[in-house]
Coordinates of C-alpha atoms in Angstrom, one line a residue:
Chain A
X1 CA 76.8 94.2 114.1
X2 CA 73.2 94.5 113.2
X3 CA 71.6 92.5 110.4
X4 CA 70.5 95.5 108.4
X5 CA 74.0 96.6 107.3
X6 CA 74.8 93.2 105.9
X7 CA 71.4 93.1 104.2
X8 CA 72.3 96.4 102.7
X9 CA 75.8 95.4 101.6
X10 CA 74.5 92.2 100.2
X11 CA 72.8 94.2 97.5
X12 CA 69.2 93.3 98.4
X13 CA 68.7 97.1 98.3
X14 CA 69.7 98.8 95.1
X15 CA 71.6 101.7 96.7
X16 CA 74.9 102.6 95.1
X17 CA 77.7 103.2 97.7
X18 CA 81.4 103.5 97.8
X19 CA 84.2 103.8 100.4
X20 CA 86.1 107.1 100.6
X21 CA 89.3 107.1 102.6
X22 CA 92.2 109.4 102.9
X23 CA 94.4 106.4 103.7
X24 CA 96.1 104.4 101.0
X25 CA 99.3 102.7 99.9
X26 CA 97.7 99.9 98.0
X27 CA 96.2 99.8 94.5
X28 CA 92.4 100.1 94.5
X29 CA 92.1 96.5 93.3
X30 CA 93.9 95.2 96.3
X31 CA 92.0 97.4 98.7
X32 CA 88.7 96.2 97.1
X33 CA 89.8 92.6 97.6
X34 CA 90.6 93.3 101.3
X35 CA 87.3 95.0 101.8
X36 CA 85.4 92.2 100.0
X37 CA 87.1 89.6 102.3
X38 CA 86.4 91.7 105.4
X39 CA 82.7 92.3 104.6
X40 CA 82.0 89.0 102.9
X41 CA 80.5 90.8 99.9
X42 CA 81.9 91.8 96.5
X43 CA 83.4 95.3 96.5
X44 CA 84.6 96.6 93.1
X45 CA 87.9 98.6 92.8
X46 CA 85.6 101.4 91.4
X47 CA 84.0 101.6 94.8
X48 CA 87.3 102.2 96.6
X49 CA 88.3 105.9 96.5
X50 CA 91.6 106.5 98.3
X51 CA 93.5 109.7 99.1
X52 CA 95.8 109.0 96.1
X53 CA 93.1 108.1 93.6
X54 CA 93.1 111.6 92.1
X55 CA 96.8 111.1 91.2
X56 CA 95.3 109.0 88.3
X57 CA 94.4 112.3 86.6
X58 CA 98.0 113.4 86.5
X59 CA 99.1 110.6 84.2
X60 CA 98.6 112.9 81.2
X61 CA 101.2 115.2 82.6
X62 CA 103.8 112.9 84.1
X63 CA 103.0 109.5 82.6
X64 CA 106.3 109.2 80.8
X65 CA 108.4 111.4 83.2
X66 CA 110.6 110.2 86.0
X67 CA 108.5 110.5 89.2
X68 CA 109.2 109.3 92.8
X69 CA 106.5 107.7 94.9
X70 CA 106.8 107.7 98.7
X71 CA 104.9 106.1 101.6
X72 CA 104.1 102.9 103.3
X73 CA 102.7 100.0 101.3
X74 CA 103.3 99.8 97.6
X75 CA 103.5 103.4 96.4
X76 CA 105.2 102.7 93.1
X77 CA 102.7 99.9 92.3
X78 CA 99.8 102.3 93.0
X79 CA 101.3 104.8 90.5
X80 CA 102.2 102.2 88.0
X81 CA 98.6 101.0 88.2
X82 CA 97.4 104.5 87.3
X83 CA 99.5 104.4 84.2
X84 CA 102.8 106.1 85.3
X85 CA 105.4 104.4 83.2
X86 CA 108.6 105.8 84.8
X87 CA 107.8 105.7 88.5
X88 CA 110.3 104.7 91.2
X89 CA 109.6 104.2 94.9
X90 CA 111.5 106.4 97.3
X91 CA 113.1 103.2 98.8
X92 CA 114.6 102.3 95.4
X93 CA 115.4 105.9 94.4
X94 CA 117.4 106.6 97.6
X95 CA 119.3 103.3 97.2
X96 CA 121.0 104.6 94.1
X97 CA 122.7 107.5 95.9
X98 CA 125.7 106.6 98.1
X99 CA 125.7 108.3 101.5
X100 CA 122.4 110.2 100.8
X101 CA 121.1 109.2 104.3
X102 CA 123.7 109.5 107.0
X103 CA 121.4 107.7 109.4
X104 CA 121.1 104.7 107.2
X105 CA 123.6 102.6 109.1
X106 CA 121.3 102.8 112.1
X107 CA 118.2 101.7 110.2
X108 CA 117.0 98.5 108.8
X109 CA 113.5 98.8 107.4
X110 CA 111.5 95.8 106.4
X111 CA 112.1 95.3 102.7
X112 CA 109.9 93.8 100.0
X113 CA 107.0 96.1 100.8
X114 CA 106.9 97.4 97.3
X115 CA 106.8 94.6 94.8
X116 CA 107.1 97.1 92.0
X117 CA 110.8 97.2 91.2
X118 CA 112.0 97.4 87.6
X119 CA 115.5 96.7 86.3
X120 CA 117.1 100.1 85.8
X121 CA 120.6 101.2 85.4
X122 CA 121.8 103.3 88.3
X123 CA 123.5 105.8 85.9
X124 CA 120.2 106.2 84.0
X125 CA 118.4 107.2 87.2
X126 CA 121.2 109.5 88.5
X127 CA 121.2 111.5 85.2
X128 CA 117.5 112.0 84.9
X129 CA 115.7 114.9 86.6
X130 CA 112.8 113.9 88.9
X131 CA 109.8 115.8 87.5
X132 CA 107.4 115.2 90.4
X133 CA 107.2 113.6 93.8
X134 CA 104.0 111.9 95.0
X135 CA 103.4 111.2 98.7
X136 CA 101.1 108.3 98.1
X137 CA 100.6 107.2 101.8
X138 CA 102.1 108.0 105.2
X139 CA 105.9 108.0 104.9
X140 CA 107.6 105.5 107.2
X141 CA 111.2 106.8 107.3
X142 CA 110.7 110.5 107.9
X143 CA 114.4 111.5 108.2
X144 CA 115.3 109.9 104.9
X145 CA 112.2 111.0 103.0
X146 CA 112.5 114.6 104.2
X147 CA 116.2 114.6 103.4
X148 CA 115.8 113.1 99.9
X149 CA 112.7 115.2 99.1
X150 CA 114.7 118.3 100.1
X151 CA 117.5 117.1 97.8
X152 CA 115.1 116.5 94.9
X153 CA 113.0 119.7 95.4
X154 CA 115.8 122.2 95.9
X155 CA 117.9 121.0 93.0
X156 CA 115.3 120.6 90.3
X157 CA 115.3 116.9 90.6
X158 CA 119.0 116.0 90.7
X159 CA 120.2 115.4 94.3
X160 CA 123.7 116.6 95.0
X161 CA 123.5 119.3 92.3
X162 CA 122.4 122.9 92.8
X163 CA 120.3 123.9 89.8
X164 CA 116.7 123.9 88.5
X165 CA 113.2 125.0 89.6
X166 CA 111.2 123.0 92.2
X167 CA 109.7 119.8 90.8
X168 CA 106.0 119.3 91.5
X169 CA 104.9 117.8 94.8
X170 CA 101.6 116.1 95.5
X171 CA 100.2 114.7 98.8
X172 CA 97.4 112.2 98.9
X173 CA 95.9 114.0 101.9
X174 CA 96.8 116.6 104.5
X175 CA 95.4 115.0 107.6
X176 CA 97.3 116.4 110.6
X177 CA 96.2 113.5 112.8
X178 CA 93.9 110.5 112.8
X179 CA 92.4 108.0 115.3
X180 CA 94.0 104.6 115.9
X181 CA 93.9 102.1 118.7
X182 CA 96.0 104.5 120.8
X183 CA 94.0 106.7 123.2
X184 CA 95.0 110.0 121.5
X185 CA 95.3 110.9 117.8
X186 CA 98.4 109.9 115.9
X187 CA 100.3 112.2 113.5
X188 CA 99.4 111.8 109.9
X189 CA 100.6 112.9 106.5
X190 CA 99.7 116.5 107.2
X191 CA 102.3 116.5 110.1
X192 CA 104.9 115.1 107.7
X193 CA 104.0 117.9 105.3
X194 CA 104.5 120.5 108.0
X195 CA 107.9 119.0 108.9
X196 CA 109.1 118.9 105.3
X197 CA 107.8 122.4 104.6
X198 CA 109.3 123.9 107.7
X199 CA 112.7 122.5 107.0
X200 CA 112.6 123.2 103.2
X201 CA 111.7 126.8 103.8
X202 CA 114.7 127.2 106.1
X203 CA 117.2 125.8 103.6
X204 CA 115.7 127.2 100.4
X205 CA 114.9 130.8 99.3
X206 CA 111.5 130.0 97.6
X207 CA 108.8 128.6 99.8
X208 CA 107.7 125.0 99.2
X209 CA 104.9 124.6 96.6
X210 CA 102.6 121.6 96.8
X211 CA 99.1 120.3 96.2
X212 CA 97.1 118.1 98.7
X213 CA 94.2 115.9 97.7
X214 CA 92.0 113.9 100.0
X215 CA 89.0 115.0 102.1
X216 CA 87.9 117.7 102.8
X217 CA 89.1 118.8 99.4
X218 CA 85.9 119.5 97.4
X219 CA 87.4 117.8 94.4
X220 CA 87.1 114.5 96.3
X221 CA 83.4 114.9 96.9
X222 CA 82.7 116.0 93.3
X223 CA 84.7 113.0 92.1
X224 CA 82.8 110.7 94.4
X225 CA 79.5 112.0 93.1
X226 CA 80.7 111.3 89.5
X227 CA 81.8 107.8 90.4
X228 CA 78.5 107.0 92.2
X229 CA 76.6 108.1 89.0
X230 CA 78.8 105.8 87.0
X231 CA 78.1 102.9 89.4
X232 CA 74.4 103.7 89.4
X233 CA 74.2 103.4 85.6
X234 CA 76.7 100.7 85.0
X235 CA 75.4 97.5 83.4
X236 CA 77.6 95.2 85.4
X237 CA 77.1 93.5 88.8
X238 CA 77.3 96.8 90.8
X239 CA 74.3 98.2 92.5
X240 CA 72.0 100.1 90.2
X241 CA 69.7 103.0 90.9
X242 CA 68.8 106.4 89.7
X243 CA 71.4 108.6 87.9
X244 CA 69.9 111.6 89.7
X245 CA 70.4 111.6 93.4
X246 CA 68.1 113.5 95.7
X247 CA 70.5 112.9 98.6
X248 CA 74.1 111.7 99.0
X249 CA 74.9 110.4 102.5
X250 CA 78.3 110.8 104.0
X251 CA 79.0 108.6 107.0
X252 CA 82.2 109.6 108.7
X253 CA 84.0 109.7 112.0
X254 CA 86.2 112.7 111.6
X255 CA 84.5 116.1 111.9
X256 CA 87.5 118.1 110.4
X257 CA 87.8 115.8 107.4
X258 CA 84.5 114.0 106.7
X259 CA 81.9 116.3 107.9
X260 CA 83.7 119.5 107.0
X261 CA 84.1 118.1 103.4
X262 CA 80.5 117.1 103.1
X263 CA 79.3 120.5 104.4
X264 CA 81.6 122.3 101.9
X265 CA 80.3 120.2 99.1
X266 CA 76.8 121.2 99.9
X267 CA 73.7 119.7 98.3
X268 CA 73.0 116.9 97.7
X269 CA 75.3 115.9 100.6
X270 CA 73.8 114.9 104.0
X271 CA 76.5 114.3 106.7
X272 CA 76.3 111.7 109.4
X273 CA 78.9 111.7 112.2
X274 CA 79.6 108.5 114.1
X275 CA 81.2 108.3 117.6
X276 CA 83.5 105.5 116.4
X277 CA 86.7 107.5 115.8
X278 CA 88.2 111.0 116.4
X279 CA 84.8 112.3 117.6
X280 CA 83.7 111.2 121.0
X281 CA 81.4 114.2 122.0
X282 CA 77.9 113.8 123.4
X283 CA 76.2 116.3 121.2
X284 CA 77.3 117.6 117.8
X285 CA 80.7 118.9 116.9
X286 CA 81.0 122.6 117.6
X287 CA 83.0 123.7 114.6
X288 CA 81.8 121.3 111.9
X289 CA 78.3 120.1 113.0
X290 CA 76.9 117.1 111.1
X291 CA 73.3 116.8 109.9
X292 CA 73.1 113.8 112.2
X293 CA 75.2 112.3 115.0
X294 CA 74.9 108.6 115.9
X295 CA 77.0 106.1 117.9
X296 CA 77.8 103.5 115.2
X297 CA 77.8 103.0 111.4
X298 CA 74.9 100.5 111.8
X299 CA 72.8 103.2 113.3
X300 CA 73.6 105.5 110.4
X301 CA 72.6 102.9 107.9
X302 CA 69.4 102.1 109.8
X303 CA 68.6 105.8 109.8
X304 CA 69.1 106.0 106.0
X305 CA 67.0 102.9 105.4
X306 CA 64.2 104.3 107.5
X307 CA 64.4 107.7 105.9
X308 CA 64.6 106.6 102.3
X309 CA 62.6 104.1 100.3
X310 CA 65.9 102.4 99.3
X311 CA 66.4 104.5 96.2
X312 CA 69.2 106.7 97.2
X313 CA 73.0 106.4 97.1
X314 CA 75.2 106.0 100.1
X315 CA 78.7 106.9 100.8
X316 CA 80.8 105.5 103.6
X317 CA 84.0 106.9 105.0
Chain B
X1 CA 149.2 113.5 106.6
X2 CA 152.3 115.4 107.6
X3 CA 154.7 114.4 110.3
X4 CA 154.2 117.5 112.4
X5 CA 150.7 116.8 113.5
X6 CA 151.7 113.3 114.8
X7 CA 154.7 114.8 116.6
X8 CA 152.3 117.2 118.2
X9 CA 149.7 114.6 119.2
X10 CA 152.4 112.4 120.5
X11 CA 153.0 114.9 123.3
X12 CA 156.5 115.9 122.4
X13 CA 155.2 119.5 122.6
X14 CA 153.5 120.4 125.8
X15 CA 150.4 122.0 124.4
X16 CA 147.0 121.1 126.0
X17 CA 144.3 120.3 123.4
X18 CA 140.9 118.8 123.3
X19 CA 138.3 117.7 120.7
X20 CA 135.1 119.7 120.6
X21 CA 132.3 118.1 118.6
X22 CA 128.6 118.7 118.3
X23 CA 128.2 115.1 117.4
X24 CA 127.7 112.4 120.0
X25 CA 125.8 109.3 121.0
X26 CA 128.6 107.5 122.9
X27 CA 130.0 108.1 126.4
X28 CA 133.1 110.3 126.4
X29 CA 135.2 107.2 127.5
X30 CA 134.2 105.3 124.4
X31 CA 134.7 108.3 122.1
X32 CA 138.2 108.8 123.7
X33 CA 139.1 105.1 123.0
X34 CA 137.9 105.4 119.4
X35 CA 140.0 108.6 119.0
X36 CA 143.0 107.0 120.7
X37 CA 142.9 104.1 118.3
X38 CA 142.4 106.3 115.3
X39 CA 145.3 108.6 116.1
X40 CA 147.5 106.1 117.7
X41 CA 148.0 108.2 120.8
X42 CA 146.3 108.3 124.2
X43 CA 143.3 110.6 124.4
X44 CA 141.6 111.0 127.7
X45 CA 137.8 111.1 128.1
X46 CA 138.4 114.6 129.6
X47 CA 139.7 115.7 126.2
X48 CA 136.5 114.7 124.4
X49 CA 133.8 117.4 124.7
X50 CA 130.7 116.4 122.8
X51 CA 127.4 118.2 122.2
X52 CA 125.8 116.4 125.0
X53 CA 128.6 116.8 127.5
X54 CA 126.8 119.8 129.2
X55 CA 123.9 117.5 130.1
X56 CA 126.2 116.4 132.9
X57 CA 125.5 119.6 134.7
X58 CA 121.7 118.8 134.8
X59 CA 122.2 115.7 136.9
X60 CA 121.6 117.8 140.0
X61 CA 118.1 118.6 138.7
X62 CA 117.0 115.4 137.1
X63 CA 119.4 112.8 138.5
X64 CA 116.6 110.8 140.2
X65 CA 113.7 111.7 137.9
X66 CA 112.4 109.7 135.0
X67 CA 114.0 111.1 131.9
X68 CA 114.0 109.9 128.3
X69 CA 117.1 109.9 126.1
X70 CA 116.8 109.9 122.3
X71 CA 119.2 109.6 119.4
X72 CA 121.5 107.2 117.6
X73 CA 124.2 105.3 119.4
X74 CA 123.7 104.7 123.2
X75 CA 121.8 107.7 124.4
X76 CA 120.7 106.1 127.7
X77 CA 124.3 104.9 128.4
X78 CA 125.6 108.4 127.9
X79 CA 123.1 109.8 130.4
X80 CA 123.7 107.0 132.9
X81 CA 127.4 107.7 132.6
X82 CA 126.7 111.3 133.7
X83 CA 124.9 110.1 136.8
X84 CA 121.2 110.0 135.7
X85 CA 119.8 107.2 137.7
X86 CA 116.3 106.9 136.1
X87 CA 117.0 107.4 132.4
X88 CA 115.3 105.3 129.7
X89 CA 116.1 105.3 126.0
X90 CA 113.4 106.4 123.6
X91 CA 113.5 102.9 122.0
X92 CA 112.7 101.3 125.3
X93 CA 110.2 103.9 126.4
X94 CA 108.2 103.6 123.2
X95 CA 108.2 99.8 123.5
X96 CA 106.0 100.0 126.7
X97 CA 103.1 101.7 124.9
X98 CA 100.9 99.6 122.7
X99 CA 100.1 101.2 119.3
X100 CA 101.9 104.4 120.1
X101 CA 103.6 104.4 116.7
X102 CA 101.1 103.4 113.9
X103 CA 104.0 103.0 111.4
X104 CA 105.8 100.5 113.6
X105 CA 104.6 97.5 111.5
X106 CA 106.5 99.0 108.6
X107 CA 109.7 99.5 110.4
X108 CA 112.4 97.2 111.7
X109 CA 115.3 99.1 113.2
X110 CA 118.5 97.4 114.2
X111 CA 118.4 96.6 117.8
X112 CA 121.0 96.3 120.4
X113 CA 122.4 99.7 119.8
X114 CA 121.9 100.9 123.3
X115 CA 123.4 98.4 125.8
X116 CA 121.9 100.3 128.7
X117 CA 118.6 98.5 129.5
X118 CA 117.5 98.0 133.0
X119 CA 114.8 95.6 134.3
X120 CA 111.8 97.7 134.8
X121 CA 108.1 97.0 135.2
X122 CA 106.0 98.3 132.4
X123 CA 103.4 99.5 134.9
X124 CA 106.0 101.4 136.8
X125 CA 107.1 103.3 133.6
X126 CA 103.5 104.0 132.4
X127 CA 102.5 105.5 135.7
X128 CA 105.5 107.9 136.1
X129 CA 105.7 111.3 134.6
X130 CA 108.6 112.0 132.3
X131 CA 110.3 115.1 133.7
X132 CA 112.7 115.8 130.9
X133 CA 113.6 114.6 127.4
X134 CA 117.2 114.8 126.2
X135 CA 118.0 114.6 122.5
X136 CA 121.5 113.2 123.0
X137 CA 122.4 112.6 119.3
X138 CA 120.7 112.7 115.9
X139 CA 117.3 110.8 116.2
X140 CA 117.1 107.9 113.8
X141 CA 113.4 107.3 113.6
X142 CA 111.9 110.7 113.2
X143 CA 108.3 109.8 112.8
X144 CA 108.3 107.8 116.0
X145 CA 110.4 110.2 118.0
X146 CA 108.4 113.2 117.0
X147 CA 105.2 111.4 117.8
X148 CA 106.3 110.2 121.2
X149 CA 108.0 113.5 122.1
X150 CA 104.7 115.3 121.2
X151 CA 102.9 112.7 123.4
X152 CA 105.3 113.4 126.3
X153 CA 105.5 117.1 126.0
X154 CA 101.8 117.9 125.5
X155 CA 100.6 115.7 128.4
X156 CA 103.1 116.6 131.0
X157 CA 105.0 113.4 130.7
X158 CA 102.2 110.8 130.5
X159 CA 101.5 109.8 126.8
X160 CA 97.8 109.2 126.1
X161 CA 96.7 111.5 128.9
X162 CA 95.8 115.1 128.6
X163 CA 97.2 117.0 131.6
X164 CA 100.3 118.7 132.9
X165 CA 102.8 121.4 131.9
X166 CA 105.5 120.8 129.3
X167 CA 108.4 118.7 130.6
X168 CA 111.9 120.1 129.9
X169 CA 113.5 119.5 126.5
X170 CA 117.2 119.6 125.8
X171 CA 119.1 119.3 122.5
X172 CA 122.8 118.4 122.3
X173 CA 123.1 120.8 119.4
X174 CA 121.0 122.8 116.9
X175 CA 123.0 122.1 113.8
X176 CA 120.7 122.6 110.8
X177 CA 123.1 120.7 108.5
X178 CA 126.5 119.2 108.4
X179 CA 129.0 117.9 105.9
X180 CA 129.4 114.1 105.2
X181 CA 130.6 112.1 102.2
X182 CA 127.5 113.3 100.2
X183 CA 128.2 116.2 97.9
X184 CA 125.7 118.5 99.7
X185 CA 125.1 119.0 103.4
X186 CA 122.9 116.5 105.3
X187 CA 120.1 117.6 107.7
X188 CA 121.1 117.5 111.4
X189 CA 119.6 117.8 114.8
X190 CA 118.5 121.4 114.1
X191 CA 116.3 120.2 111.3
X192 CA 114.8 117.6 113.6
X193 CA 114.1 120.4 116.1
X194 CA 112.4 122.5 113.4
X195 CA 110.2 119.5 112.5
X196 CA 109.3 118.7 116.1
X197 CA 108.7 122.4 116.9
X198 CA 106.5 123.1 113.9
X199 CA 104.3 120.1 114.5
X200 CA 104.1 120.6 118.3
X201 CA 103.1 124.3 117.8
X202 CA 100.3 123.2 115.5
X203 CA 98.8 120.7 117.9
X204 CA 99.4 122.5 121.2
X205 CA 98.4 126.0 122.4
X206 CA 101.7 126.9 124.1
X207 CA 104.7 127.1 121.9
X208 CA 107.5 124.6 122.4
X209 CA 110.1 125.5 125.0
X210 CA 113.6 124.0 124.8
X211 CA 117.3 124.5 125.3
X212 CA 120.0 123.7 122.8
X213 CA 123.7 123.2 123.7
X214 CA 126.6 122.6 121.4
X215 CA 128.6 125.1 119.3
X216 CA 128.2 128.0 118.7
X217 CA 126.6 128.3 122.2
X218 CA 129.1 130.4 124.2
X219 CA 128.7 128.1 127.1
X220 CA 130.6 125.4 125.2
X221 CA 133.6 127.6 124.6
X222 CA 133.7 128.8 128.2
X223 CA 133.5 125.2 129.3
X224 CA 136.2 124.2 126.9
X225 CA 138.4 126.9 128.3
X226 CA 137.8 125.6 131.9
X227 CA 138.6 122.0 130.9
X228 CA 141.8 123.1 129.1
X229 CA 142.9 124.8 132.3
X230 CA 142.2 121.7 134.2
X231 CA 144.2 119.6 131.7
X232 CA 147.1 122.1 131.8
X233 CA 147.4 121.8 135.6
X234 CA 146.5 118.2 136.0
X235 CA 149.3 116.0 137.6
X236 CA 148.5 113.0 135.5
X237 CA 149.7 111.9 132.1
X238 CA 148.0 114.7 130.2
X239 CA 149.9 117.5 128.5
X240 CA 151.0 120.2 130.9
X241 CA 151.4 123.8 130.3
X242 CA 150.5 127.2 131.6
X243 CA 147.2 127.8 133.4
X244 CA 147.0 131.2 131.8
X245 CA 146.5 131.1 128.0
X246 CA 147.6 133.9 125.8
X247 CA 145.7 132.3 122.9
X248 CA 143.2 129.5 122.4
X249 CA 143.1 128.1 118.9
X250 CA 139.9 126.9 117.4
X251 CA 140.4 124.7 114.3
X252 CA 137.1 124.0 112.6
X253 CA 135.5 123.3 109.2
X254 CA 132.1 124.9 109.8
X255 CA 131.8 128.7 109.7
X256 CA 128.3 128.9 111.1
X257 CA 129.2 126.6 114.1
X258 CA 132.9 126.6 114.8
X259 CA 134.1 130.0 113.6
X260 CA 131.0 131.8 114.7
X261 CA 131.3 130.3 118.1
X262 CA 135.0 131.2 118.5
X263 CA 134.2 134.8 117.3
X264 CA 131.4 135.1 119.8
X265 CA 133.6 133.8 122.6
X266 CA 136.1 136.5 121.8
X267 CA 139.6 136.7 123.4
X268 CA 141.6 134.6 124.0
X269 CA 140.1 132.7 121.0
X270 CA 141.8 132.6 117.6
X271 CA 139.8 130.9 114.8
X272 CA 141.2 128.8 112.0
X273 CA 138.9 127.7 109.2
X274 CA 139.8 124.6 107.1
X275 CA 138.5 123.7 103.7
X276 CA 137.9 120.1 104.7
X277 CA 134.1 120.2 105.4
X278 CA 131.2 122.5 104.9
X279 CA 133.4 125.4 103.8
X280 CA 134.9 125.2 100.3
X281 CA 135.4 128.9 99.5
X282 CA 138.6 130.3 98.1
X283 CA 138.8 133.3 100.4
X284 CA 137.3 133.7 103.8
X285 CA 133.7 133.1 104.8
X286 CA 131.6 136.2 104.2
X287 CA 129.4 136.1 107.2
X288 CA 131.7 134.5 109.8
X289 CA 135.2 135.2 108.7
X290 CA 137.9 133.3 110.5
X291 CA 141.2 134.8 111.7
X292 CA 142.9 132.4 109.3
X293 CA 141.8 130.1 106.4
X294 CA 143.8 127.0 105.4
X295 CA 143.3 123.9 103.4
X296 CA 143.9 121.2 106.0
X297 CA 144.2 120.6 109.7
X298 CA 147.9 119.9 109.2
X299 CA 148.4 123.3 107.8
X300 CA 146.6 124.8 110.8
X301 CA 148.8 122.9 113.2
X302 CA 151.9 123.9 111.3
X303 CA 150.8 127.5 111.5
X304 CA 150.3 127.3 115.2
X305 CA 153.6 125.6 115.8
X306 CA 155.4 128.2 113.7
X307 CA 153.6 131.1 115.4
X308 CA 154.0 129.8 118.9
X309 CA 156.9 128.6 120.9
X310 CA 155.0 125.5 121.8
X311 CA 153.5 127.0 125.0
X312 CA 149.9 127.6 123.9
X313 CA 146.8 125.5 124.0
X314 CA 145.1 124.1 121.0
X315 CA 141.5 123.2 120.4
X316 CA 140.4 121.1 117.5
X317 CA 136.9 120.7 116.2

């Protein structure tokens, strides 16, 4: 790793930046602590925008309603952190229903992932309608989650019953696949959505209705811009700079998600595609070409530092 | 439980019968032992026809090829029992590939389900193309199985690579849902097939090709008829009777599967629908009406005993 990127992160240059990821499963505060430890510099929770961060805005609508949160990590803790007062993890919710998952005897998932568990009465949960389901991060137990979500969605929020309109359904992202250590892409939340939707539409008359957040949704880029402005003008320890950006740099490794999103967002976005993830091509991506293609994140930062007089904002994916 | 059915099972009446189920996951011999214990009479493996029993006929084609067996129970033991010499369970197969399932750190399935594990070299497995995948029983870990099956099917049997035509894919049944102790139906292997197919068709140019066995596939009923004839003429301890059936009785609780199958099979099949499972209606089923509707299996048997002079064959689902 080159020196320049650490110099940059260390705050010697007053360039506001944040991390924009479709991943998630942990509260922004925990993710920021992780990132601080990893980079050796202080990263604020405000600088961590995850796929599920927009769920925060739905607290006005569902803050006091019974909602279910699904996915790896601590989905209920994430939602609780956003202000949802009656949120229950899928793990806990499913546990109240006898025989809801016929494959349960063959499974034994690690427990204690989600620290957020309140004392509730089983009867209380079973008699309340679920008003919305949030897929906070990648679901781990697809067969159970698809089964229980179908139960919730087709009954109006009361599994086992047969009445009521479809509760709301929100996905933190709709990524079909993503790059990991495995040679080829792994299936993501978008694949889970396809599986759920295909099955639901076979067993239910009305097609599944849902909303997906995450890149390349333009909302994410507009929100990132707003947060960067906040950071730029905040009086605290965060980097300071101009409230008016000439350029916003998007450094990302996924053409379909990062570069496509930055292109759709338009000015003041400038997209830089790295060869560190999904994209391995020699030249630019054919369908979603970036403004610049480089090998590594360090190269991208070097480019920006050279191009700018250290007065712009920077966004990293 | 009425006396007549036990009298019948006890073999006092010479009526050949067998059990026809779309379920599975255990070798016929184990299933027969279970059933013998449950009913207190001797049931032969020949009398247990499961969803995956037709896989036996594919041993000529794939008996020496590397094939993968997925599903709850002991899928590899089932296939090995049929004569497949190079079969590997999905659990074991996936374990040879580092990072193939990004959700693995969040999972911990019960192990030791499949006793059939041979000593193989990892390199040997990784370099061999999988020639066919068999879904022997309901998959437990959908996210991993869909991921690994997509890997196998889109690469020509070598996960992580990008070459080769689609290996063969067989399902033991295509049941969308089935009745359990839960008030409403639970998703079955047919739902898994829909999920796999929908995702595969999004990430691959050629649509998924597969074959499903199980009821209501006419092959199952033809096969059952053949086996009943075998039983009827066998010199061993099984019930004996005429090789020529005037009537074959199908007692089943699932209109879409059992009754539909018997109707499609036509003569000499006579269908009896019980109200013990999926079907709860007062009169007959609208789409797939049975020849007779009764409340319980005992009623069905009583009807047959009354109707027949104890010279017919009987099939129970």
